[in-house]
Short mmCIF file of C-alpha atoms in Angstrom, two decimals:
data_model
loop_
_atom_site.label_atom_id
_atom_site.label_comp_id
_atom_site.label_asym_id
_atom_site.label_seq_id
_atom_site.Cartn_x
_atom_site.Cartn_y
_atom_site.Cartn_z
CA UNK A 1 0.00 0.00 0.00
CA UNK A 2 1.30 3.42 -0.90
CA UNK A 3 1.85 5.73 2.08
CA UNK A 4 0.04 9.07 2.18
CA UNK A 5 1.74 11.91 0.38
CA UNK A 6 2.04 14.05 3.51
CA UNK A 7 3.78 11.31 5.45
CA UNK A 8 7.07 9.72 4.24
CA UNK A 9 7.05 5.96 3.91
CA UNK A 10 8.93 4.25 6.72
CA UNK A 11 10.78 1.27 5.32
CA UNK A 12 10.35 -2.04 7.10
CA UNK A 13 13.60 -3.20 8.76
CA UNK A 14 15.50 -5.92 6.91
CA UNK A 15 14.81 -9.32 8.42
CA UNK A 16 16.69 -12.56 7.81
CA UNK A 17 14.30 -15.32 6.75
CA UNK A 18 15.39 -17.45 9.68
CA UNK A 19 14.68 -14.78 12.30
CA UNK A 20 11.63 -15.23 14.55
CA UNK A 21 8.51 -13.34 13.57
CA UNK A 22 8.12 -9.97 15.34
CA UNK A 23 5.64 -9.78 18.17
CA UNK A 24 2.39 -7.95 17.65
CA UNK A 25 2.81 -4.39 18.75
CA UNK A 26 6.57 -4.31 18.13
CA UNK A 27 7.26 -0.66 17.29
CA UNK A 28 10.09 -1.69 15.01
CA UNK A 29 7.78 -3.47 12.62
CA UNK A 30 4.48 -1.65 13.01
CA UNK A 31 3.44 0.80 10.36
CA UNK A 32 1.67 4.04 11.02
CA UNK A 33 -1.21 3.57 13.47
CA UNK A 34 -3.80 5.28 11.29
CA UNK A 35 -5.74 2.08 10.67
CA UNK A 36 -5.95 -0.77 13.18
CA UNK A 37 -6.35 -3.43 10.50
CA UNK A 38 -3.53 -2.28 8.24
CA UNK A 39 -1.25 -5.19 9.19
CA UNK A 40 -3.96 -7.74 8.50
CA UNK A 41 -4.76 -6.15 5.16
CA UNK A 42 -1.15 -6.28 4.04
CA UNK A 43 -0.81 -9.92 5.08
CA UNK A 44 -3.36 -11.10 2.52
CA UNK A 45 -3.13 -8.38 -0.12
CA UNK A 46 -2.04 -10.04 -3.39
CA UNK A 47 0.88 -8.64 -5.36
CA UNK A 48 0.09 -6.65 -8.47
CA UNK A 49 1.10 -8.59 -11.59
CA UNK A 50 3.07 -6.94 -14.34
CA UNK A 51 2.46 -7.44 -18.04
CA UNK A 52 3.96 -10.96 -17.89
CA UNK A 53 1.97 -12.03 -14.84
CA UNK A 54 4.81 -11.78 -12.34
CA UNK A 55 4.59 -10.04 -8.99
CA UNK A 56 6.04 -6.56 -9.23
CA UNK A 57 9.23 -5.87 -7.31
CA UNK A 58 7.66 -2.76 -5.83
CA UNK A 59 5.00 -4.93 -4.21
CA UNK A 60 7.24 -7.54 -2.65
CA UNK A 61 10.28 -5.41 -1.84
CA UNK A 62 8.43 -2.32 -0.63
CA UNK A 63 6.80 0.75 -2.17
CA UNK A 64 8.81 2.88 -4.51
CA UNK A 65 9.33 6.55 -3.97
CA UNK A 66 6.53 8.79 -5.32
CA UNK A 67 7.04 9.56 -8.96
CA UNK A 68 9.31 6.57 -9.64
CA UNK A 69 8.45 4.74 -12.87
CA UNK A 70 7.78 0.99 -12.89
CA UNK A 71 8.96 0.61 -16.52
CA UNK A 72 12.28 -1.02 -17.33
CA UNK A 73 14.96 0.08 -19.73
CA UNK A 74 18.72 -0.65 -19.91
CA UNK A 75 19.63 2.86 -18.78
CA UNK A 76 17.11 2.78 -15.94
CA UNK A 77 18.32 -0.67 -14.91
CA UNK A 78 21.93 0.46 -14.56
CA UNK A 79 20.84 3.60 -12.71
CA UNK A 80 18.96 1.38 -10.25
CA UNK A 81 21.95 -0.93 -9.85
CA UNK A 82 24.43 1.78 -8.96
CA UNK A 83 21.89 3.79 -6.93
CA UNK A 84 21.20 0.77 -4.74
CA UNK A 85 17.55 0.32 -5.78
CA UNK A 86 16.60 -3.19 -4.67
CA UNK A 87 13.82 -3.51 -7.22
CA UNK A 88 15.81 -5.26 -9.98
CA UNK A 89 16.83 -8.59 -8.57
CA UNK A 90 15.24 -11.14 -10.86
CA UNK A 91 12.11 -13.02 -9.96
CA UNK A 92 13.84 -15.37 -7.53
CA UNK A 93 15.45 -12.39 -5.85
CA UNK A 94 12.09 -10.62 -5.63
CA UNK A 95 10.54 -13.58 -3.88
CA UNK A 96 13.55 -13.83 -1.60
CA UNK A 97 13.19 -10.16 -0.67
CA UNK A 98 9.49 -10.75 -0.04
CA UNK A 99 10.31 -13.62 2.30
CA UNK A 100 11.71 -11.18 4.82
CA UNK A 101 8.31 -9.61 5.47
CA UNK A 102 5.78 -12.12 4.10
CA UNK A 103 4.83 -15.59 5.25
CA UNK A 104 7.44 -17.94 3.80
CA UNK A 105 4.93 -20.72 3.26
CA UNK A 106 2.77 -18.39 1.16
CA UNK A 107 5.46 -17.82 -1.44
CA UNK A 108 6.97 -21.33 -1.35
CA UNK A 109 10.36 -19.98 -0.28
CA UNK A 110 11.17 -22.91 1.98
CA UNK A 111 10.79 -25.39 -0.84
CA UNK A 112 13.04 -23.36 -3.14
CA UNK A 113 15.67 -23.07 -0.41
CA UNK A 114 15.59 -26.81 0.05
CA UNK A 115 15.90 -27.70 -3.62
CA UNK A 116 17.56 -24.66 -5.20
CA UNK A 117 21.12 -25.65 -4.39
CA UNK A 118 20.33 -29.31 -5.16
CA UNK A 119 19.23 -28.20 -8.63
CA UNK A 120 22.63 -26.56 -9.07
CA UNK A 121 24.44 -29.60 -7.67
CA UNK A 122 22.87 -31.83 -10.33
CA UNK A 123 24.34 -29.66 -13.06
CA UNK A 124 27.71 -29.69 -11.30
CA UNK A 125 28.00 -33.40 -12.11
CA UNK A 126 28.97 -32.41 -15.65
CA UNK A 127 32.20 -30.93 -14.32
CA UNK A 128 33.58 -34.47 -14.47
CA UNK A 129 35.04 -33.80 -17.94
CA UNK A 130 37.16 -30.80 -16.85
CA UNK A 131 38.22 -32.78 -13.77
CA UNK A 132 39.28 -35.71 -15.97
CA UNK A 133 41.29 -33.39 -18.22
CA UNK A 134 42.93 -31.76 -15.20
CA UNK A 135 43.86 -35.15 -13.76
CA UNK A 136 45.63 -36.04 -17.01
CA UNK A 137 47.96 -33.03 -16.81
CA UNK A 138 51.59 -34.11 -16.47
CA UNK A 139 52.74 -31.13 -14.42
CA UNK A 140 51.77 -31.77 -10.73
CA UNK A 141 51.59 -28.06 -9.98
CA UNK A 142 49.30 -27.43 -12.95
CA UNK A 143 47.19 -30.45 -11.98
CA UNK A 144 46.69 -29.23 -8.41
CA UNK A 145 46.11 -25.67 -9.57
CA UNK A 146 43.45 -26.74 -12.07
CA UNK A 147 41.65 -29.03 -9.64
CA UNK A 148 41.54 -26.25 -7.04
CA UNK A 149 40.13 -23.82 -9.62
CA UNK A 150 37.46 -26.32 -10.69
CA UNK A 151 36.53 -26.96 -7.06
CA UNK A 152 36.29 -23.21 -6.42
CA UNK A 153 34.11 -22.87 -9.53
CA UNK A 154 31.76 -25.61 -8.30
CA UNK A 155 31.47 -23.93 -4.89
CA UNK A 156 30.85 -20.53 -6.49
CA UNK A 157 28.27 -21.99 -8.87
CA UNK A 158 26.26 -23.82 -6.20
CA UNK A 159 26.64 -20.90 -3.79
CA UNK A 160 25.26 -18.53 -6.42
CA UNK A 161 22.06 -20.57 -6.67
CA UNK A 162 21.81 -20.72 -2.91
CA UNK A 163 22.30 -16.95 -2.65
CA UNK A 164 19.54 -16.26 -5.19
CA UNK A 165 16.90 -18.42 -3.51
CA UNK A 166 17.97 -17.39 -0.01
CA UNK A 167 17.99 -13.63 -0.55
CA UNK A 168 20.09 -11.11 1.41
CA UNK A 169 22.75 -12.71 3.61
CA UNK A 170 22.68 -10.09 6.35
CA UNK A 171 20.11 -8.08 8.25
CA UNK A 172 22.27 -4.98 7.89
CA UNK A 173 22.21 -3.19 4.52
CA UNK A 174 25.33 -3.60 2.42
CA UNK A 175 26.96 -0.63 0.72
CA UNK A 176 26.90 -2.76 -2.47
CA UNK A 177 23.47 -2.91 -4.16
CA UNK A 178 21.51 -6.09 -3.72
CA UNK A 179 21.48 -6.85 -7.44
CA UNK A 180 25.24 -6.73 -7.74
CA UNK A 181 25.93 -9.15 -4.93
CA UNK A 182 23.10 -11.55 -5.88
CA UNK A 183 23.46 -11.75 -9.69
CA UNK A 184 26.26 -9.67 -11.22
CA UNK A 185 29.01 -10.46 -8.71
CA UNK A 186 28.48 -14.27 -8.82
CA UNK A 187 28.56 -14.14 -12.63
CA UNK A 188 31.86 -12.23 -12.59
CA UNK A 189 33.39 -14.67 -10.10
CA UNK A 190 32.36 -17.67 -12.18
CA UNK A 191 33.63 -16.04 -15.38
CA UNK A 192 37.03 -15.29 -13.82
CA UNK A 193 37.31 -18.88 -12.61
CA UNK A 194 36.59 -20.14 -16.13
CA UNK A 195 39.41 -17.95 -17.45
CA UNK A 196 41.67 -19.19 -14.64
CA UNK A 197 40.97 -22.79 -15.64
CA UNK A 198 41.70 -21.93 -19.28
CA UNK A 199 45.31 -21.17 -18.33
CA UNK A 200 45.98 -24.91 -18.08
CA UNK A 201 43.00 -26.55 -19.79
CA UNK A 202 42.89 -24.11 -22.72
CA UNK A 203 39.82 -24.71 -24.92
CA UNK A 204 38.62 -27.55 -22.67
CA UNK A 205 37.79 -25.00 -19.96
CA UNK A 206 35.37 -22.98 -22.06
CA UNK A 207 32.73 -25.67 -21.72
CA UNK A 208 32.34 -24.47 -18.13
CA UNK A 209 30.70 -21.34 -19.57
CA UNK A 210 27.51 -23.41 -19.86
CA UNK A 211 27.14 -23.03 -16.11
CA UNK A 212 27.16 -19.24 -16.40
CA UNK A 213 24.30 -19.51 -18.89
CA UNK A 214 22.25 -21.79 -16.64
CA UNK A 215 22.74 -19.50 -13.64
CA UNK A 216 21.73 -16.42 -15.63
CA UNK A 217 18.60 -18.15 -16.91
CA UNK A 218 17.75 -19.21 -13.36
CA UNK A 219 18.40 -15.87 -11.65
CA UNK A 220 16.99 -13.38 -14.16
CA UNK A 221 13.51 -12.89 -15.66
CA UNK A 222 13.21 -13.76 -19.33
CA UNK A 223 13.24 -10.18 -20.62
CA UNK A 224 16.61 -9.56 -18.93
CA UNK A 225 18.08 -13.05 -19.12
CA UNK A 226 17.97 -13.25 -22.93
CA UNK A 227 20.42 -10.33 -23.54
CA UNK A 228 22.77 -11.78 -20.92
CA UNK A 229 22.58 -15.24 -22.51
CA UNK A 230 23.31 -13.82 -25.96
CA UNK A 231 26.29 -11.90 -24.57
CA UNK A 232 27.67 -15.02 -22.86
CA UNK A 233 27.29 -17.13 -26.00
CA UNK A 234 29.07 -14.48 -28.08
CA UNK A 235 31.80 -14.20 -25.46
CA UNK A 236 32.36 -17.97 -25.60
CA UNK A 237 33.31 -17.56 -29.27
CA UNK A 238 35.20 -14.27 -29.15
CA UNK A 239 37.31 -14.83 -26.00
CA UNK A 240 38.92 -18.12 -27.17
CA UNK A 241 39.86 -16.48 -30.47
CA UNK A 242 41.44 -13.51 -28.70
CA UNK A 243 43.33 -15.57 -26.11
CA UNK A 244 44.33 -18.74 -27.96
CA UNK A 245 43.37 -18.22 -31.59
CA UNK A 246 41.05 -21.24 -31.56
CA UNK A 247 38.14 -21.30 -33.97
CA UNK A 248 34.61 -20.94 -32.54
CA UNK A 249 33.13 -24.08 -31.00
CA UNK A 250 29.65 -24.23 -32.49
CA UNK A 251 28.73 -27.32 -30.48
CA UNK A 252 29.48 -25.34 -27.32
CA UNK A 253 27.29 -22.49 -28.55
CA UNK A 254 24.41 -24.90 -29.12
CA UNK A 255 24.88 -26.45 -25.68
CA UNK A 256 24.82 -23.02 -24.05
CA UNK A 257 21.64 -22.04 -25.90
CA UNK A 258 19.90 -25.31 -24.99
CA UNK A 259 20.97 -24.98 -21.36
CA UNK A 260 19.61 -21.45 -21.20
CA UNK A 261 16.24 -22.43 -22.63
CA UNK A 262 15.98 -25.52 -20.41
CA UNK A 263 16.80 -23.77 -17.15
CA UNK A 264 14.69 -20.74 -18.06
CA UNK A 265 11.73 -23.01 -18.73
CA UNK A 266 12.20 -24.77 -15.40
CA UNK A 267 12.37 -21.42 -13.62
CA UNK A 268 9.13 -20.26 -15.24
CA UNK A 269 7.36 -23.49 -14.28
CA UNK A 270 8.50 -23.22 -10.66
CA UNK A 271 7.43 -19.60 -10.46
CA UNK A 272 4.04 -20.38 -11.96
CA UNK A 273 3.60 -23.14 -9.37
CA UNK A 274 4.48 -20.70 -6.58
CA UNK A 275 1.98 -18.17 -7.92
CA UNK A 276 -0.66 -20.90 -8.24
CA UNK A 277 -0.07 -21.93 -4.64
CA UNK A 278 -0.41 -18.33 -3.50
CA UNK A 279 -3.63 -17.89 -5.50
CA UNK A 280 -5.10 -21.09 -4.09
CA UNK A 281 -4.29 -20.02 -0.55
CA UNK A 282 -5.90 -16.65 -1.21
CA UNK A 283 -9.04 -18.36 -2.54
CA UNK A 284 -9.11 -20.61 0.52
CA UNK A 285 -8.93 -17.60 2.83
CA UNK A 286 -11.75 -15.90 0.94
CA UNK A 287 -13.87 -19.06 1.09
CA UNK A 288 -13.33 -19.31 4.85
CA UNK A 289 -14.27 -15.65 5.31
CA UNK A 290 -17.40 -16.12 3.18
CA UNK A 291 -18.43 -19.18 5.17
CA UNK A 292 -17.97 -17.31 8.45
CA UNK A 293 -20.14 -14.51 7.11
CA UNK A 294 -22.77 -17.01 5.99
CA UNK A 295 -22.87 -18.78 9.36
CA UNK A 296 -23.02 -15.49 11.26
CA UNK A 297 -25.83 -14.21 9.05
CA UNK A 298 -27.84 -17.42 9.35
CA UNK A 299 -27.38 -17.71 13.12
CA UNK A 300 -28.50 -14.10 13.52
CA UNK A 301 -31.58 -14.65 11.38
CA UNK A 302 -32.56 -17.87 13.15
CA UNK A 303 -31.83 -16.89 16.75
CA UNK A 304 -32.91 -13.27 16.35
CA UNK A 305 -36.36 -14.30 15.20
CA UNK A 306 -36.80 -17.19 17.65
CA UNK A 307 -35.52 -15.35 20.72
CA UNK A 308 -37.76 -12.38 19.93
CA UNK A 309 -40.83 -14.63 19.79
CA UNK A 310 -39.73 -16.48 22.93
CA UNK A 311 -39.37 -13.17 24.78
CA UNK A 312 -42.82 -11.97 23.69
CA UNK A 313 -44.48 -15.27 24.57
CA UNK A 314 -42.75 -15.42 27.96
CA UNK A 315 -43.98 -11.91 28.84
CA UNK A 316 -47.47 -12.86 27.69
CA UNK A 317 -47.43 -16.05 29.76
CA UNK A 318 -46.38 -14.09 32.86
CA UNK A 319 -49.33 -11.72 32.42
CA UNK A 320 -51.76 -14.61 31.86
CA UNK A 321 -50.49 -16.77 34.71
CA UNK A 322 -53.18 -15.51 37.13
CA UNK A 323 -55.85 -14.49 34.60
CA UNK A 324 -55.81 -17.53 32.31
CA UNK A 325 -53.51 -20.32 33.55
CA UNK A 326 -54.43 -22.67 30.71
CA UNK A 327 -53.45 -20.18 28.03
CA UNK A 328 -50.28 -19.38 29.96
CA UNK A 329 -49.39 -23.08 29.84
CA UNK A 330 -50.04 -23.07 26.09
CA UNK A 331 -47.75 -20.09 25.61
CA UNK A 332 -44.98 -21.72 27.66
CA UNK A 333 -45.36 -24.89 25.60
CA UNK A 334 -44.84 -22.75 22.51
CA UNK A 335 -41.75 -21.25 24.16
CA UNK A 336 -40.32 -24.73 24.69
CA UNK A 337 -41.10 -25.69 21.10
CA UNK A 338 -39.47 -22.54 19.74
CA UNK A 339 -36.40 -23.10 21.88
CA UNK A 340 -36.02 -26.63 20.52
CA UNK A 341 -36.55 -25.42 16.96
CA UNK A 342 -33.92 -22.72 17.48
CA UNK A 343 -31.43 -25.28 18.74
CA UNK A 344 -32.14 -27.49 15.73
CA UNK A 345 -31.84 -24.48 13.44
CA UNK A 346 -28.42 -23.57 14.82
CA UNK A 347 -27.24 -27.15 14.36
CA UNK A 348 -28.42 -27.32 10.76
CA UNK A 349 -26.95 -23.89 10.02
CA UNK A 350 -23.53 -24.86 11.32
CA UNK A 351 -23.78 -28.08 9.34
CA UNK A 352 -24.80 -26.21 6.19
CA UNK A 353 -28.15 -28.04 6.03
CA UNK A 354 -30.49 -25.16 6.80
CA UNK A 355 -34.02 -25.51 5.41
CA UNK A 356 -36.05 -22.33 5.08
CA UNK A 357 -39.25 -22.03 3.07
CA UNK A 358 -41.87 -19.35 2.65
CA UNK A 359 -44.67 -21.67 3.79
CA UNK A 360 -42.87 -22.55 7.00
CA UNK A 361 -41.99 -18.94 7.74
CA UNK A 362 -45.61 -17.87 7.20
CA UNK A 363 -46.65 -20.33 9.89
CA UNK A 364 -43.97 -19.00 12.23
CA UNK A 365 -44.93 -15.40 11.43
CA UNK A 366 -48.58 -16.08 12.21
CA UNK A 367 -47.57 -17.49 15.62
CA UNK A 368 -45.20 -14.62 16.40
CA UNK A 369 -47.62 -11.87 15.37
CA UNK A 370 -50.48 -13.42 17.31
CA UNK A 371 -48.29 -13.63 20.42
CA UNK A 372 -47.36 -9.96 20.00
CA UNK A 373 -51.06 -9.08 19.57
CA UNK A 374 -50.47 -7.71 16.07
CA UNK A 375 -53.23 -8.13 13.50
CA UNK A 376 -51.82 -9.99 10.51
CA UNK A 377 -53.01 -10.16 6.92
CA UNK A 378 -51.09 -13.13 5.51
CA UNK A 379 -51.55 -15.06 2.25
CA UNK A 380 -52.68 -18.66 2.20
CA UNK A 381 -49.92 -21.21 1.98
CA UNK A 382 -51.72 -22.95 -0.89
CA UNK A 383 -51.30 -19.91 -3.13
CA UNK A 384 -47.56 -19.41 -2.65
CA UNK A 385 -45.15 -19.48 -5.63
CA UNK A 386 -42.49 -22.19 -5.54
CA UNK A 387 -39.84 -19.97 -7.08
CA UNK A 388 -37.75 -17.87 -4.65
CA UNK A 389 -39.36 -19.72 -1.74
CA UNK A 390 -36.14 -19.86 0.28
CA UNK A 391 -35.12 -16.22 -0.05
CA UNK A 392 -38.73 -15.07 0.42
CA UNK A 393 -38.74 -17.07 3.65
CA UNK A 394 -35.62 -15.24 4.88
CA UNK A 395 -37.14 -11.86 3.99
CA UNK A 396 -40.33 -12.67 5.88
CA UNK A 397 -38.46 -13.99 8.91
CA UNK A 398 -36.23 -10.93 9.29
CA UNK A 399 -39.09 -8.50 8.58
CA UNK A 400 -41.37 -10.06 11.20
CA UNK A 401 -38.53 -10.19 13.72
CA UNK A 402 -37.85 -6.45 13.34
CA UNK A 403 -41.57 -5.69 13.29
CA UNK A 404 -42.19 -7.45 16.62
CA UNK A 405 -39.03 -6.14 18.24
CA UNK A 406 -38.85 -2.51 17.14
CA UNK A 407 -41.90 -1.23 15.27
CA UNK A 408 -44.61 -0.96 17.92
CA UNK A 409 -47.09 -1.79 15.16
CA UNK A 410 -50.62 -3.10 15.59
CA UNK A 411 -51.12 -4.26 12.00
CA UNK A 412 -49.03 -6.14 9.43
CA UNK A 413 -49.74 -7.14 5.84
CA UNK A 414 -47.76 -9.56 3.66
CA UNK A 415 -48.21 -9.75 -0.10
CA UNK A 416 -46.45 -12.35 -2.27
CA UNK A 417 -46.20 -12.51 -6.07
CA UNK A 418 -44.07 -14.83 -8.22
CA UNK A 419 -41.31 -12.18 -8.32
CA UNK A 420 -41.69 -10.18 -5.10
CA UNK A 421 -42.62 -10.20 -1.44
CA UNK A 422 -43.85 -7.10 0.41
CA UNK A 423 -44.19 -6.65 4.18
CA UNK A 424 -45.82 -3.46 5.51
CA UNK A 425 -46.84 -2.34 8.99
CA UNK A 426 -48.30 0.71 10.74
CA UNK A 427 -45.49 1.15 13.25
CA UNK A 428 -42.97 3.91 13.81
CA UNK A 429 -40.96 3.13 10.66
CA UNK A 430 -37.33 4.10 10.20
CA UNK A 431 -36.15 7.04 12.25
CA UNK A 432 -34.21 9.82 10.55
CA UNK A 433 -30.51 8.99 10.43
CA UNK A 434 -31.09 5.43 11.58
CA UNK A 435 -28.73 2.76 10.26
CA UNK A 436 -29.67 -0.74 9.27
CA UNK A 437 -28.68 -3.39 11.78
CA UNK A 438 -26.73 -6.51 10.97
CA UNK A 439 -29.96 -8.41 10.30
CA UNK A 440 -31.25 -6.08 7.58
CA UNK A 441 -27.75 -5.68 6.15
CA UNK A 442 -27.35 -9.44 5.98
CA UNK A 443 -30.82 -9.71 4.42
CA UNK A 444 -29.86 -7.22 1.71
CA UNK A 445 -26.70 -9.23 0.97
CA UNK A 446 -28.71 -12.44 0.80
CA UNK A 447 -31.25 -10.98 -1.65
CA UNK A 448 -28.59 -9.38 -3.84
CA UNK A 449 -26.62 -12.65 -3.91
CA UNK A 450 -29.60 -14.34 -5.56
CA UNK A 451 -30.08 -11.63 -8.18
CA UNK A 452 -32.76 -9.52 -6.48
CA UNK A 453 -33.01 -6.14 -4.81
CA UNK A 454 -34.25 -5.11 -1.36
CA UNK A 455 -36.03 -1.81 -0.72
CA UNK A 456 -36.80 -0.45 2.74
CA UNK A 457 -38.61 2.81 3.38
CA UNK A 458 -41.26 4.59 5.39
CA UNK A 459 -44.84 4.65 4.10
CA UNK A 460 -46.57 8.03 3.64
CA UNK A 461 -49.39 6.93 5.95
CA UNK A 462 -46.91 5.70 8.55
CA UNK A 463 -45.05 2.49 9.14
CA UNK A 464 -42.36 0.59 7.27
CA UNK A 465 -42.42 -1.08 3.87
CA UNK A 466 -40.00 -3.91 3.03
CA UNK A 467 -39.97 -5.04 -0.61
CA UNK A 468 -37.80 -7.77 -2.10
CA UNK A 469 -38.17 -8.06 -5.86
CA UNK A 470 -36.60 -10.19 -8.55
CA UNK A 471 -36.49 -9.89 -12.33
CA UNK A 472 -38.81 -12.09 -14.33
CA UNK A 473 -35.89 -13.88 -16.01
CA UNK A 474 -33.62 -16.57 -14.55
CA UNK A 475 -31.88 -15.72 -11.29
CA UNK A 476 -29.30 -17.38 -9.11
CA UNK A 477 -30.44 -20.14 -6.85
CA UNK A 478 -29.89 -19.44 -3.15
CA UNK A 479 -27.17 -21.46 -1.45
#
């Protein structure tokens, strides 16, 4: 998230991936306290993809300064390198930078750390040919020298992979830009070691340049890896001619090109898998949040209605206890029945097996309105439309609950058509400036989710009018 213009962005402190997570409330890691949920929002906010579908470096490594361009060009890239901008690292470097402040499991960093250097080690097996040539050297000093150089090259090659997938090696910022020490510096070291091996192995050492190609394809995104690969392939032909006068080795050029395409393809596949994992986790979090909202909405609708009726019937039974004991017993029996139905409703809601119908809710509404001594004009259950029965039932339940609890009405009328349900009363209606409660808000969400619209407003003659209407065409079925 971009910080406000009047307040400079405070950069998060560098954190080694192995360090323990900061405690909640740690002033070193908290952002500005202008929004209490800002940390939670950042933890699940997905990275913005660029034109190739990758996560932008500005998203995973931190916001750029205002006015900085996200576009890439050779001149801008070199300016960023020497200015210390940590935005150009390559996609593996971007994910490694992100691992300092984002859940490692979310980006698949642990898996890449575990297998990244093993991937490099597999390629290192092909150093057996330079080792065999070095072992055949007659001069013992040259033999030892060459073997040491090859060993140093293998260590530098595997360490370069490990450095890319691990990210920064220190919590303190280096004076050298991140890009140089993660990509450029390892390439220079490997190139110098190839030239050092060429002192004794001559043209046999230039085959080691294939490893520089594979590392470049692994560490850099495609748009930036291709120029580097072309430069390395050209260098493998020009340098031997300048140093030894040997003719170009076209087989070596083909091997370098194939290695670059192979490793680049593997890198793209692994990155796509990491992005797929992140997207799936995001979808799972959204599904869990939606299910929590659904359960909360259903429990409110079920218990809110039932507890309101139970309260009204209990008060009525208390008043009738001395005047009409038999009717008081009847009311208390209804209270027990409603309590049991509420318990069953909560169980079915939690289990996702809720059953709501307009016919059943009309029966419940008739009982609730009679207990509240409200005259009711309700349609016959035999004349009800089958379509939208479930959502009409929810509308009627919530409307009657609010009518009994808040309206102070003495009359209620319900009208049902194949595409709408209307509930009106003669109560106090909505007060000026009043906000809808969670029940009416959840009801509006439920109606809109099935393709309808919910209208609430005061009647000119007094009272409240609730209207849920649906288009005549096909609509979504309620869940």
